[in-house]
């Protein structure tokens, strides 16, 4: 046996056990390089299908394919050692039947080495979540504003403004928890509703544009680094890396034009 102490990755049950305790910290990442910077600081990393827009310039998450999620998932797993890696199931990969969802989720786990998948939807997905969990696939739920359904939702709208809709959100949260999900993302939801759901269900809630009362928070990495243009209103930019990149690239361009770069030492390493 190796004399080195292997740092064990967080697991889905370890995240579930954090319910009601120290808030769960998470971010998205799509590449090995960025994931390795995030890894020491978070409990889990989500390879979100937001990569369609952020990394591939798509208009929505709808065109994201299973193969694309697997390619990015594999990269993120290879760049990390500590955080649980969760890979999003893209639109069209889990809605048809629990059996086809299982086949696709199994591909994600086998081909990326990740520890869990995430899928969008509440009560309507409960049967699929149960089917996957009973067959060994940890599932994170995602309710409230679900970007894959914005065509039927009529756009990116904060959920729960009308109190009459709360029972539906409560039923979704309970259905996902009772089906065996280990945690659930609450996206784009009025704060009071997100806090209420957090109190009512037995699994951790992970908020994004929801409430500080959630059991944890997630942000799209490029949003909080100030790299994406027009991030959602709720996003706090923790460092303006976008303008730092702009300055660095401008300096580089100028030094190439002035023949100040490369310098004389051209040793490769
Ligand atoms: O795709 C994604 O990045 C997500 C998060 C916003 C939760 O689902």
Tab-separated table of C-alpha atoms and ligand atoms in Angstrom:
chain	number	residue	atom	x	y	z
A	1	UNK	CA	0.000	0.000	0.000
A	2	UNK	CA	1.206	3.521	-0.785
A	3	UNK	CA	2.813	5.417	2.105
A	4	UNK	CA	1.181	8.604	0.838
A	5	UNK	CA	-2.117	9.544	2.401
A	6	UNK	CA	-4.652	9.671	-0.443
A	7	UNK	CA	-7.038	12.591	-0.171
A	8	UNK	CA	-10.475	11.065	-0.478
A	9	UNK	CA	-12.987	12.753	-2.708
A	10	UNK	CA	-16.230	13.976	-1.234
A	11	UNK	CA	-19.092	11.587	-1.946
A	12	UNK	CA	-22.799	12.182	-2.533
A	13	UNK	CA	-23.710	10.728	0.914
A	14	UNK	CA	-21.155	13.091	2.515
A	15	UNK	CA	-22.901	16.043	0.840
A	16	UNK	CA	-26.311	14.722	2.001
A	17	UNK	CA	-24.970	14.524	5.565
A	18	UNK	CA	-24.203	18.267	5.493
A	19	UNK	CA	-27.935	19.108	5.688
A	20	UNK	CA	-28.482	21.875	8.249
A	21	UNK	CA	-24.759	22.167	9.062
A	22	UNK	CA	-21.900	24.267	7.691
A	23	UNK	CA	-23.115	25.675	4.343
A	24	UNK	CA	-22.135	23.643	1.290
A	25	UNK	CA	-19.855	25.501	-1.142
A	26	UNK	CA	-19.998	24.754	-4.835
A	27	UNK	CA	-19.188	26.200	-8.247
A	28	UNK	CA	-19.388	25.090	-11.840
A	29	UNK	CA	-16.291	24.246	-13.897
A	30	UNK	CA	-15.895	22.911	-17.417
A	31	UNK	CA	-12.135	22.444	-17.867
A	32	UNK	CA	-9.338	20.625	-16.014
A	33	UNK	CA	-7.394	23.847	-15.546
A	34	UNK	CA	-10.205	25.890	-13.953
A	35	UNK	CA	-11.468	22.901	-11.945
A	36	UNK	CA	-8.013	22.416	-10.390
A	37	UNK	CA	-8.123	26.016	-9.088
A	38	UNK	CA	-11.612	25.570	-7.658
A	39	UNK	CA	-11.112	22.081	-6.197
A	40	UNK	CA	-9.379	22.998	-2.885
A	41	UNK	CA	-12.158	25.398	-1.890
A	42	UNK	CA	-15.441	23.663	-2.646
A	43	UNK	CA	-17.441	20.629	-1.567
A	44	UNK	CA	-18.633	19.826	-5.063
A	45	UNK	CA	-18.076	20.996	-8.629
A	46	UNK	CA	-20.922	20.909	-11.117
A	47	UNK	CA	-20.114	20.357	-14.771
A	48	UNK	CA	-23.275	22.243	-15.691
A	49	UNK	CA	-24.911	22.263	-19.097
A	50	UNK	CA	-24.513	26.051	-18.849
A	51	UNK	CA	-21.232	25.175	-20.594
A	52	UNK	CA	-23.265	25.285	-23.804
A	53	UNK	CA	-23.625	29.035	-23.443
A	54	UNK	CA	-20.475	29.883	-21.462
A	55	UNK	CA	-17.905	27.692	-23.238
A	56	UNK	CA	-19.514	27.076	-26.630
A	57	UNK	CA	-21.434	30.285	-27.349
A	58	UNK	CA	-24.800	28.533	-27.743
A	59	UNK	CA	-28.026	30.492	-27.231
A	60	UNK	CA	-29.407	28.065	-24.643
A	61	UNK	CA	-28.674	24.713	-23.028
A	62	UNK	CA	-31.000	22.879	-25.445
A	63	UNK	CA	-28.352	21.935	-28.068
A	64	UNK	CA	-25.892	20.504	-25.513
A	65	UNK	CA	-25.229	16.827	-26.252
A	66	UNK	CA	-24.421	13.920	-23.985
A	67	UNK	CA	-21.022	13.511	-25.679
A	68	UNK	CA	-20.169	17.164	-24.947
A	69	UNK	CA	-21.091	16.739	-21.258
A	70	UNK	CA	-18.962	13.592	-21.091
A	71	UNK	CA	-15.933	15.298	-22.683
A	72	UNK	CA	-16.073	18.203	-20.191
A	73	UNK	CA	-16.912	15.880	-17.273
A	74	UNK	CA	-13.813	13.775	-17.972
A	75	UNK	CA	-11.632	16.898	-18.117
A	76	UNK	CA	-12.946	18.205	-14.782
A	77	UNK	CA	-12.504	14.841	-13.042
A	78	UNK	CA	-8.917	14.629	-14.307
A	79	UNK	CA	-8.090	18.097	-12.936
A	80	UNK	CA	-9.423	17.475	-9.422
A	81	UNK	CA	-8.925	15.191	-6.437
A	82	UNK	CA	-11.021	16.490	-3.552
A	83	UNK	CA	-14.438	17.743	-4.602
A	84	UNK	CA	-17.373	15.572	-5.610
A	85	UNK	CA	-17.870	16.019	-9.367
A	86	UNK	CA	-21.466	16.140	-10.574
A	87	UNK	CA	-22.266	16.138	-14.303
A	88	UNK	CA	-25.508	17.574	-15.700
A	89	UNK	CA	-27.710	15.320	-17.814
A	90	UNK	CA	-28.437	17.417	-20.917
A	91	UNK	CA	-31.868	18.057	-22.410
A	92	UNK	CA	-33.207	14.939	-24.133
A	93	UNK	CA	-31.023	12.467	-22.232
A	94	UNK	CA	-33.376	11.516	-19.368
A	95	UNK	CA	-36.977	12.558	-20.107
A	96	UNK	CA	-38.060	9.679	-22.364
A	97	UNK	CA	-37.989	6.812	-19.868
A	98	UNK	CA	-36.197	5.772	-16.668
A	99	UNK	CA	-34.441	3.041	-18.689
A	100	UNK	CA	-32.954	5.416	-21.270
A	101	UNK	CA	-32.039	7.836	-18.453
A	102	UNK	CA	-30.194	4.978	-16.753
A	103	UNK	CA	-28.265	4.091	-19.918
A	104	UNK	CA	-27.191	7.729	-20.376
A	105	UNK	CA	-26.379	8.329	-16.710
A	106	UNK	CA	-24.339	5.102	-16.623
A	107	UNK	CA	-22.356	6.358	-19.637
A	108	UNK	CA	-21.673	9.619	-17.793
A	109	UNK	CA	-20.408	7.808	-14.694
A	110	UNK	CA	-18.345	5.220	-16.600
A	111	UNK	CA	-16.792	7.592	-19.134
A	112	UNK	CA	-16.044	10.563	-16.855
A	113	UNK	CA	-15.346	9.011	-13.447
A	114	UNK	CA	-17.700	11.540	-11.817
A	115	UNK	CA	-19.592	10.732	-8.611
A	116	UNK	CA	-23.143	11.851	-9.440
A	117	UNK	CA	-25.451	13.302	-12.081
A	118	UNK	CA	-27.943	16.172	-11.925
A	119	UNK	CA	-31.244	16.403	-13.757
A	120	UNK	CA	-33.921	19.084	-13.955
A	121	UNK	CA	-37.531	18.617	-12.870
A	122	UNK	CA	-39.597	17.876	-9.770
A	123	UNK	CA	-42.505	15.448	-9.374
A	124	UNK	CA	-42.419	14.521	-13.075
A	125	UNK	CA	-38.845	13.196	-12.654
A	126	UNK	CA	-39.378	11.353	-9.374
A	127	UNK	CA	-39.774	7.923	-10.984
A	128	UNK	CA	-36.560	8.408	-12.981
A	129	UNK	CA	-34.614	9.627	-9.949
A	130	UNK	CA	-35.739	6.566	-7.962
A	131	UNK	CA	-34.835	4.240	-10.863
A	132	UNK	CA	-31.295	5.661	-11.086
A	133	UNK	CA	-30.658	5.772	-7.336
A	134	UNK	CA	-31.871	2.174	-6.843
A	135	UNK	CA	-29.363	1.140	-9.522
A	136	UNK	CA	-26.382	2.868	-7.933
A	137	UNK	CA	-26.381	6.323	-9.522
A	138	UNK	CA	-26.427	9.270	-7.076
A	139	UNK	CA	-28.753	12.009	-8.348
A	140	UNK	CA	-28.967	15.706	-7.554
A	141	UNK	CA	-32.358	17.288	-8.346
A	142	UNK	CA	-32.948	20.782	-9.764
A	143	UNK	CA	-36.263	22.627	-9.329
A	144	UNK	CA	-37.658	26.149	-9.508
A	145	UNK	CA	-36.316	27.878	-12.597
A	146	UNK	CA	-35.166	24.994	-14.785
A	147	UNK	CA	-33.340	26.411	-17.833
A	148	UNK	CA	-33.982	23.311	-19.955
A	149	UNK	CA	-37.746	24.045	-19.718
A	150	UNK	CA	-37.680	27.785	-20.400
A	151	UNK	CA	-39.497	27.192	-23.705
A	152	UNK	CA	-42.571	26.016	-21.743
A	153	UNK	CA	-41.953	28.345	-18.790
A	154	UNK	CA	-41.891	31.380	-21.091
A	155	UNK	CA	-38.346	32.527	-20.276
A	156	UNK	CA	-36.105	33.029	-17.255
A	157	UNK	CA	-38.644	34.091	-14.618
A	158	UNK	CA	-38.239	34.070	-10.852
A	159	UNK	CA	-40.425	31.300	-9.487
A	160	UNK	CA	-42.828	31.572	-6.550
A	161	UNK	CA	-43.811	35.243	-6.860
A	162	UNK	CA	-47.424	34.068	-6.843
A	163	UNK	CA	-48.093	32.259	-3.551
A	164	UNK	CA	-50.689	30.090	-5.261
A	165	UNK	CA	-47.813	28.286	-7.010
A	166	UNK	CA	-46.040	27.387	-3.735
A	167	UNK	CA	-47.850	24.040	-3.238
A	168	UNK	CA	-46.517	22.875	-6.634
A	169	UNK	CA	-42.951	23.817	-5.676
A	170	UNK	CA	-43.400	22.128	-2.291
A	171	UNK	CA	-44.673	18.975	-4.010
A	172	UNK	CA	-41.682	19.049	-6.402
A	173	UNK	CA	-39.179	19.391	-3.545
A	174	UNK	CA	-40.780	16.563	-1.544
A	175	UNK	CA	-41.008	14.300	-4.618
A	176	UNK	CA	-37.327	14.741	-5.457
A	177	UNK	CA	-36.251	14.147	-1.835
A	178	UNK	CA	-38.491	11.114	-1.377
A	179	UNK	CA	-37.297	9.608	-4.667
A	180	UNK	CA	-33.796	9.429	-3.185
A	181	UNK	CA	-31.951	12.481	-4.539
A	182	UNK	CA	-29.033	13.368	-2.255
A	183	UNK	CA	-29.494	17.147	-2.685
A	184	UNK	CA	-31.501	19.564	-4.820
A	185	UNK	CA	-30.678	22.831	-6.582
A	186	UNK	CA	-33.253	25.603	-6.034
A	187	UNK	CA	-32.805	28.066	-8.882
A	188	UNK	CA	-34.398	31.491	-9.434
A	189	UNK	CA	-36.897	31.364	-6.594
A	190	UNK	CA	-38.260	33.990	-4.204
A	191	UNK	CA	-36.291	33.939	-0.995
A	192	UNK	CA	-39.180	33.061	1.342
A	193	UNK	CA	-40.147	30.016	-0.704
A	194	UNK	CA	-36.550	28.743	-0.929
A	195	UNK	CA	-36.186	29.129	2.863
A	196	UNK	CA	-39.466	27.267	3.412
A	197	UNK	CA	-38.453	24.370	1.139
A	198	UNK	CA	-35.084	24.171	2.924
A	199	UNK	CA	-36.936	23.714	6.223
A	200	UNK	CA	-39.422	21.230	4.849
A	201	UNK	CA	-37.242	18.666	3.084
A	202	UNK	CA	-34.709	16.233	4.484
A	203	UNK	CA	-31.985	16.762	1.845
A	204	UNK	CA	-29.664	19.763	1.360
A	205	UNK	CA	-30.916	22.582	-0.842
A	206	UNK	CA	-28.335	24.352	-3.011
A	207	UNK	CA	-29.402	27.882	-3.911
A	208	UNK	CA	-28.688	29.907	-7.032
A	209	UNK	CA	-30.616	33.155	-7.118
A	210	UNK	CA	-32.699	31.746	-4.255
A	211	UNK	CA	-31.963	32.325	-0.543
A	212	UNK	CA	-29.025	32.556	1.888
A	213	UNK	CA	-31.097	30.176	4.058
A	214	UNK	CA	-30.379	27.318	1.624
A	215	UNK	CA	-28.033	24.582	2.862
A	216	UNK	CA	-25.464	25.621	0.268
A	217	UNK	CA	-24.849	27.896	-2.707
A	218	UNK	CA	-23.684	27.481	-6.281
A	219	UNK	CA	-22.633	30.006	-8.916
A	220	UNK	CA	-21.409	29.703	-12.480
A	221	UNK	CA	-17.645	30.227	-12.092
A	222	UNK	CA	-17.288	32.598	-15.058
A	223	UNK	CA	-20.137	34.753	-13.660
A	224	UNK	CA	-18.517	35.255	-10.247
A	225	UNK	CA	-15.135	35.888	-11.907
A	226	UNK	CA	-16.580	38.686	-14.041
A	227	UNK	CA	-15.804	36.875	-17.296
A	228	UNK	CA	-19.321	36.429	-18.724
A	229	UNK	CA	-21.106	39.375	-20.250
A	230	UNK	CA	-24.531	40.207	-18.747
A	231	UNK	CA	-24.600	37.695	-15.872
A	232	UNK	CA	-27.942	37.311	-14.018
A	233	UNK	CA	-28.806	40.155	-11.614
A	234	UNK	CA	-28.307	38.118	-8.428
A	235	UNK	CA	-24.668	37.272	-9.271
A	236	UNK	CA	-21.970	38.826	-7.091
A	237	UNK	CA	-18.690	39.350	-8.945
A	238	UNK	CA	-15.928	38.337	-6.502
A	239	UNK	CA	-13.038	39.362	-8.760
A	240	UNK	CA	-13.056	41.230	-12.047
A	241	UNK	CA	-10.917	38.723	-13.919
A	242	UNK	CA	-12.563	39.778	-17.186
A	243	UNK	CA	-10.837	43.171	-17.126
A	244	UNK	CA	-7.578	41.586	-15.923
A	245	UNK	CA	-7.620	39.306	-18.977
A	246	UNK	CA	-8.372	42.306	-21.168
A	247	UNK	CA	-5.375	44.231	-19.742
A	248	UNK	CA	-3.042	41.209	-19.997
A	249	UNK	CA	-3.985	40.490	-23.622
A	250	UNK	CA	-3.611	44.155	-24.535
A	251	UNK	CA	-0.118	44.226	-22.913
A	252	UNK	CA	0.867	41.046	-24.741
A	253	UNK	CA	-0.367	42.408	-28.085
A	254	UNK	CA	1.570	45.625	-27.576
A	255	UNK	CA	4.800	43.840	-26.625
A	256	UNK	CA	4.544	41.584	-29.706
A	257	UNK	CA	4.019	44.647	-31.938
A	258	UNK	CA	6.964	46.435	-30.247
A	259	UNK	CA	9.139	43.285	-30.616
A	260	UNK	CA	9.610	43.248	-26.816
A	261	UNK	CA	8.247	39.679	-26.764
A	262	UNK	CA	9.536	36.992	-26.933
A	263	UNK	CA	12.535	37.850	-24.842
A	264	UNK	CA	15.962	36.432	-25.735
A	265	UNK	CA	15.715	33.349	-23.513
A	266	UNK	CA	13.675	30.930	-25.567
A	267	UNK	CA	14.339	27.823	-23.447
A	268	UNK	CA	11.122	25.801	-23.524
A	269	UNK	CA	11.165	24.689	-19.852
B	1	LIG	O1	-25.876	24.316	-15.734
B	1	LIG	C1	-25.584	24.899	-14.677
B	1	LIG	O2	-24.560	25.595	-14.557
B	1	LIG	C2	-26.512	24.750	-13.558
B	1	LIG	C3	-26.316	25.643	-12.379
B	1	LIG	C4	-26.678	27.018	-12.749
B	1	LIG	C5	-27.034	25.162	-11.182
B	1	LIG	O3	-27.394	23.953	-13.605
